[in-house]
């Protein structure tokens, strides 16, 4: 099963993708997480990506596309995968389609997690991310057992650099301009499924499982 998670920044794509990856035993491929890991390791890719991410802008397509296409050709993706944060532009979607077509494959689902802009800034300011394993929490909606400490690996939690309100507003604008058109793009391919992302995260999860099947 090959799934794309669509939705605004902070809609809950990462939260749901992690839960789905576990349920269906397929990898969760998050371009944002890949960039953040590269930034942490101080790689050339990380240095380039950070310039864009800190401003709330998209990293140029040429730095993203090959990275993802190489990743889903890996062995662990044989039974499918969940793409989170990719594609984010029409050219990325076209490159993805072309790469899949070359393997005689196509995407199965594009799940659009819908959350209005008004809810987003609030959500992002409460998000905390683990510096060690990248697990994501929310101080109110999904708190850790011990404040400031990751439940999974015990490392410290931080507020993401791009979760400051002014950067979030920029990311939302970029989302509406460049990423939202993908809903139409995949709508034409007949694979878009909408879910309400404003309800409790377990209810969002159940709605997605209902679409994908047990
Ligand atoms: P990326 O890391 O993909 O960020 P994003 O799309 O902006 O999305 P987020 O990760 O912020 O939100 P999410 O939808 O995953 O929400 P989450 O589950 O964490 O990308 C970052 C940057 O990298 C981009 O700005 C760009 O610069 C670059 N980049 C990445 N991919 C790229 C690409 N393909 N091309 C170009 N550039 C690229 O949830 C948010 C919060 O809400 C959490 O605290 C969570 O606990 C909470 N929450 C989740 N669900 C619920 C719920 N139902 N109710 C209440 N709270 C909830
Ligand atoms: Mg995410």
Short mmCIF file of C-alpha atoms and ligand atoms in Angstrom, two decimals:
data_model
loop_
_atom_site.label_atom_id
_atom_site.label_comp_id
_atom_site.label_asym_id
_atom_site.label_seq_id
_atom_site.Cartn_x
_atom_site.Cartn_y
_atom_site.Cartn_z
CA UNK A 1 0.00 0.00 0.00
CA UNK A 2 1.47 3.34 -1.09
CA UNK A 3 0.06 6.38 0.67
CA UNK A 4 0.65 10.13 0.50
CA UNK A 5 -0.28 12.29 3.48
CA UNK A 6 -1.57 15.69 2.37
CA UNK A 7 -2.45 18.61 4.61
CA UNK A 8 -1.29 21.98 5.93
CA UNK A 9 1.74 22.30 8.20
CA UNK A 10 0.62 21.07 11.61
CA UNK A 11 -2.44 19.24 10.29
CA UNK A 12 -1.16 16.04 11.91
CA UNK A 13 0.43 14.30 8.90
CA UNK A 14 3.44 13.14 10.90
CA UNK A 15 1.37 12.05 13.88
CA UNK A 16 -0.92 9.92 11.70
CA UNK A 17 1.86 8.64 9.43
CA UNK A 18 3.75 7.23 12.43
CA UNK A 19 0.64 5.42 13.71
CA UNK A 20 -0.21 4.08 10.24
CA UNK A 21 3.36 2.91 9.61
CA UNK A 22 3.17 0.85 12.77
CA UNK A 23 -0.26 -0.60 12.03
CA UNK A 24 0.50 -1.60 8.44
CA UNK A 25 4.23 -2.38 9.00
CA UNK A 26 5.41 -0.11 6.21
CA UNK A 27 8.04 2.66 6.43
CA UNK A 28 7.18 6.28 7.20
CA UNK A 29 9.15 8.54 4.88
CA UNK A 30 9.12 12.17 6.05
CA UNK A 31 11.17 14.63 4.00
CA UNK A 32 11.02 17.11 6.89
CA UNK A 33 12.52 14.49 9.25
CA UNK A 34 15.21 13.62 6.67
CA UNK A 35 16.18 17.29 6.40
CA UNK A 36 16.17 17.78 10.17
CA UNK A 37 18.43 14.72 10.60
CA UNK A 38 20.81 16.20 8.00
CA UNK A 39 20.80 19.56 9.77
CA UNK A 40 21.65 17.85 13.04
CA UNK A 41 24.51 15.95 11.42
CA UNK A 42 25.75 19.13 9.72
CA UNK A 43 25.74 17.63 6.19
CA UNK A 44 25.91 19.78 3.04
CA UNK A 45 22.27 18.93 2.30
CA UNK A 46 21.31 19.95 5.84
CA UNK A 47 23.10 23.30 5.52
CA UNK A 48 21.34 24.08 2.24
CA UNK A 49 17.92 22.91 3.48
CA UNK A 50 18.14 24.92 6.71
CA UNK A 51 18.38 28.22 4.81
CA UNK A 52 14.94 27.60 3.34
CA UNK A 53 13.29 25.83 6.27
CA UNK A 54 14.09 28.58 8.77
CA UNK A 55 12.24 31.06 6.56
CA UNK A 56 9.26 28.75 6.12
CA UNK A 57 10.07 28.32 2.43
CA UNK A 58 10.20 25.08 0.47
CA UNK A 59 13.56 23.48 -0.21
CA UNK A 60 14.14 23.52 -4.01
CA UNK A 61 12.65 20.54 -5.86
CA UNK A 62 16.04 19.34 -7.12
CA UNK A 63 17.25 18.78 -3.54
CA UNK A 64 14.18 16.70 -2.66
CA UNK A 65 13.08 14.56 -5.59
CA UNK A 66 16.03 12.17 -6.04
CA UNK A 67 16.33 11.73 -2.32
CA UNK A 68 12.78 10.41 -2.01
CA UNK A 69 12.88 8.33 -5.18
CA UNK A 70 16.09 6.61 -3.99
CA UNK A 71 14.52 6.02 -0.60
CA UNK A 72 11.41 4.23 -1.85
CA UNK A 73 13.46 1.94 -4.04
CA UNK A 74 15.01 0.46 -0.87
CA UNK A 75 14.18 -3.07 0.18
CA UNK A 76 11.99 -2.18 3.15
CA UNK A 77 9.56 -0.39 0.80
CA UNK A 78 8.62 -3.58 -1.07
CA UNK A 79 5.16 -3.74 0.56
CA UNK A 80 4.54 -0.02 0.34
CA UNK A 81 5.28 3.16 2.31
CA UNK A 82 3.79 6.36 3.62
CA UNK A 83 5.05 9.65 2.20
CA UNK A 84 4.75 12.55 4.65
CA UNK A 85 5.67 16.02 3.37
CA UNK A 86 6.33 14.83 -0.16
CA UNK A 87 5.27 15.69 -2.81
CA UNK A 88 4.74 19.35 -2.00
CA UNK A 89 4.70 20.91 -5.46
CA UNK A 90 3.21 19.87 -8.81
CA UNK A 91 6.70 19.23 -10.30
CA UNK A 92 7.49 16.92 -7.35
CA UNK A 93 4.22 15.05 -7.91
CA UNK A 94 4.97 14.68 -11.62
CA UNK A 95 8.48 13.39 -10.88
CA UNK A 96 7.03 10.91 -8.39
CA UNK A 97 4.42 9.68 -10.87
CA UNK A 98 7.06 9.27 -13.56
CA UNK A 99 9.35 7.28 -11.23
CA UNK A 100 6.47 5.02 -10.19
CA UNK A 101 5.29 4.55 -13.78
CA UNK A 102 8.82 3.46 -14.74
CA UNK A 103 8.41 0.63 -12.21
CA UNK A 104 4.88 -0.14 -13.45
CA UNK A 105 3.39 1.19 -10.21
CA UNK A 106 1.13 3.98 -8.98
CA UNK A 107 0.08 5.64 -5.74
CA UNK A 108 -2.90 4.06 -3.99
CA UNK A 109 -4.16 6.81 -1.68
CA UNK A 110 -3.66 10.50 -0.97
CA UNK A 111 -5.12 11.16 2.47
CA UNK A 112 -5.95 14.84 2.98
CA UNK A 113 -6.01 15.75 6.67
CA UNK A 114 -8.14 18.88 6.85
CA UNK A 115 -7.50 21.49 9.54
CA UNK A 116 -8.45 25.17 9.09
CA UNK A 117 -5.68 27.80 9.32
CA UNK A 118 -7.18 29.23 12.55
CA UNK A 119 -6.30 26.03 14.45
CA UNK A 120 -2.79 25.69 13.08
CA UNK A 121 -0.76 28.45 14.79
CA UNK A 122 -2.10 27.36 18.16
CA UNK A 123 -1.21 23.76 17.53
CA UNK A 124 2.32 24.49 16.39
CA UNK A 125 3.24 26.60 19.40
CA UNK A 126 2.40 23.60 21.61
CA UNK A 127 4.29 21.04 19.54
CA UNK A 128 7.45 19.56 21.01
CA UNK A 129 9.86 17.35 19.08
CA UNK A 130 12.47 14.96 20.45
CA UNK A 131 16.10 15.87 19.61
CA UNK A 132 16.98 12.17 19.67
CA UNK A 133 14.38 10.14 17.77
CA UNK A 134 12.15 12.84 16.25
CA UNK A 135 8.98 11.71 18.07
CA UNK A 136 6.38 14.48 18.17
CA UNK A 137 4.23 15.54 21.12
CA UNK A 138 1.90 18.35 22.08
CA UNK A 139 2.00 20.00 25.51
CA UNK A 140 -1.79 19.86 25.73
CA UNK A 141 -3.12 17.29 23.22
CA UNK A 142 -0.38 14.67 23.43
CA UNK A 143 1.84 15.29 26.47
CA UNK A 144 4.80 13.14 27.51
CA UNK A 145 4.74 11.20 30.79
CA UNK A 146 7.59 13.35 32.17
CA UNK A 147 7.53 17.00 31.08
CA UNK A 148 10.22 17.84 28.50
CA UNK A 149 11.48 14.25 28.17
CA UNK A 150 10.74 11.87 25.26
CA UNK A 151 8.65 8.81 26.19
CA UNK A 152 10.39 6.73 23.54
CA UNK A 153 14.11 7.46 23.99
CA UNK A 154 14.42 9.65 27.09
CA UNK A 155 16.08 12.56 25.28
CA UNK A 156 15.16 16.22 25.60
CA UNK A 157 12.24 17.86 23.75
CA UNK A 158 12.53 21.12 21.82
CA UNK A 159 10.31 23.60 19.98
CA UNK A 160 11.12 23.33 16.26
CA UNK A 161 12.91 26.42 14.85
CA UNK A 162 10.20 26.82 12.22
CA UNK A 163 7.32 26.65 14.71
CA UNK A 164 7.58 30.31 15.72
CA UNK A 165 4.24 32.01 14.91
CA UNK A 166 5.67 34.32 12.19
CA UNK A 167 7.34 31.40 10.40
CA UNK A 168 4.19 29.29 10.72
CA UNK A 169 2.17 32.00 8.95
CA UNK A 170 4.70 31.95 6.13
CA UNK A 171 4.54 28.16 5.90
CA UNK A 172 0.76 28.36 5.66
CA UNK A 173 0.99 30.83 2.79
CA UNK A 174 3.50 28.61 0.98
CA UNK A 175 1.19 25.65 1.60
CA UNK A 176 -1.81 27.38 0.01
CA UNK A 177 0.23 28.61 -2.97
CA UNK A 178 2.30 25.54 -3.78
CA UNK A 179 0.99 22.43 -2.04
CA UNK A 180 -2.79 22.75 -1.89
CA UNK A 181 -3.03 22.40 -5.72
CA UNK A 182 -1.98 18.76 -5.19
CA UNK A 183 -5.45 18.02 -3.80
CA UNK A 184 -6.83 18.72 -7.27
CA UNK A 185 -3.95 16.91 -8.95
CA UNK A 186 -4.59 13.69 -7.02
CA UNK A 187 -8.35 14.30 -7.14
CA UNK A 188 -8.13 13.96 -10.91
CA UNK A 189 -6.30 10.67 -10.40
CA UNK A 190 -9.24 9.59 -8.20
CA UNK A 191 -7.16 8.75 -5.12
CA UNK A 192 -7.89 11.62 -2.70
CA UNK A 193 -9.68 10.76 0.57
CA UNK A 194 -10.61 13.53 2.98
CA UNK A 195 -10.51 13.22 6.76
CA UNK A 196 -11.38 15.79 9.44
CA UNK A 197 -8.12 16.58 11.24
CA UNK A 198 -9.67 18.76 13.96
CA UNK A 199 -10.95 15.87 16.07
CA UNK A 200 -8.97 13.81 18.59
CA UNK A 201 -5.91 12.16 16.99
CA UNK A 202 -7.23 8.64 17.68
CA UNK A 203 -10.48 9.50 15.90
CA UNK A 204 -8.51 10.84 12.93
CA UNK A 205 -6.58 7.57 12.92
CA UNK A 206 -9.74 5.46 12.99
CA UNK A 207 -11.21 7.46 10.10
CA UNK A 208 -8.10 6.77 8.02
CA UNK A 209 -8.09 3.06 8.88
CA UNK A 210 -11.71 2.90 7.78
CA UNK A 211 -10.61 4.18 4.37
CA UNK A 212 -7.53 1.95 4.04
CA UNK A 213 -9.08 -1.19 5.51
CA UNK A 214 -7.94 -3.35 8.44
P1 LIG B 1 7.72 19.17 7.46
O1 LIG B 1 8.51 18.64 8.55
O2 LIG B 1 7.07 18.25 6.49
O3 LIG B 1 6.64 20.16 8.06
P2 LIG B 1 5.14 20.52 7.65
O4 LIG B 1 4.53 19.98 6.43
O5 LIG B 1 5.13 21.99 7.76
O6 LIG B 1 4.31 19.77 8.63
P3 LIG B 1 4.58 19.58 10.11
O7 LIG B 1 5.58 18.52 10.34
O8 LIG B 1 4.84 20.93 10.74
O9 LIG B 1 3.12 19.15 10.59
P4 LIG B 1 2.41 17.73 10.58
O10 LIG B 1 1.26 17.80 9.64
O11 LIG B 1 3.38 16.63 10.43
O12 LIG B 1 1.80 17.77 12.04
P5 LIG B 1 2.19 16.95 13.36
O13 LIG B 1 1.75 15.55 13.25
O14 LIG B 1 3.58 17.23 13.79
O15 LIG B 1 8.61 20.20 6.62
C1 LIG B 1 9.38 21.19 7.24
C2 LIG B 1 10.10 22.02 6.20
O16 LIG B 1 10.99 21.18 5.42
C3 LIG B 1 9.20 22.69 5.15
O17 LIG B 1 8.70 23.92 5.59
C4 LIG B 1 10.18 22.82 3.97
O18 LIG B 1 11.04 23.90 4.16
C5 LIG B 1 11.00 21.53 4.05
N1 LIG B 1 10.45 20.44 3.24
C6 LIG B 1 9.99 19.24 3.69
N2 LIG B 1 9.55 18.47 2.68
C7 LIG B 1 9.73 19.21 1.54
C8 LIG B 1 9.45 18.98 0.17
N3 LIG B 1 8.89 17.84 -0.24
N4 LIG B 1 9.77 19.96 -0.71
C9 LIG B 1 10.33 21.11 -0.30
N5 LIG B 1 10.60 21.41 0.98
C10 LIG B 1 10.31 20.46 1.89
O19 LIG B 1 1.17 17.68 14.38
C11 LIG B 1 1.33 19.04 14.76
C12 LIG B 1 1.05 19.21 16.25
O20 LIG B 1 -0.32 18.99 16.50
C13 LIG B 1 1.80 18.20 17.14
O21 LIG B 1 2.17 18.84 18.33
C14 LIG B 1 0.76 17.10 17.39
O22 LIG B 1 0.98 16.44 18.63
C15 LIG B 1 -0.54 17.89 17.38
N6 LIG B 1 -1.67 17.14 16.83
C16 LIG B 1 -1.67 16.26 15.79
N7 LIG B 1 -2.90 15.77 15.56
C17 LIG B 1 -3.71 16.40 16.46
C18 LIG B 1 -5.12 16.34 16.72
N8 LIG B 1 -5.95 15.55 16.00
N9 LIG B 1 -5.60 17.12 17.72
C19 LIG B 1 -4.79 17.94 18.46
N10 LIG B 1 -3.45 18.03 18.25
C20 LIG B 1 -2.93 17.28 17.27
MG1 LIG B 2 5.50 16.53 10.21
#
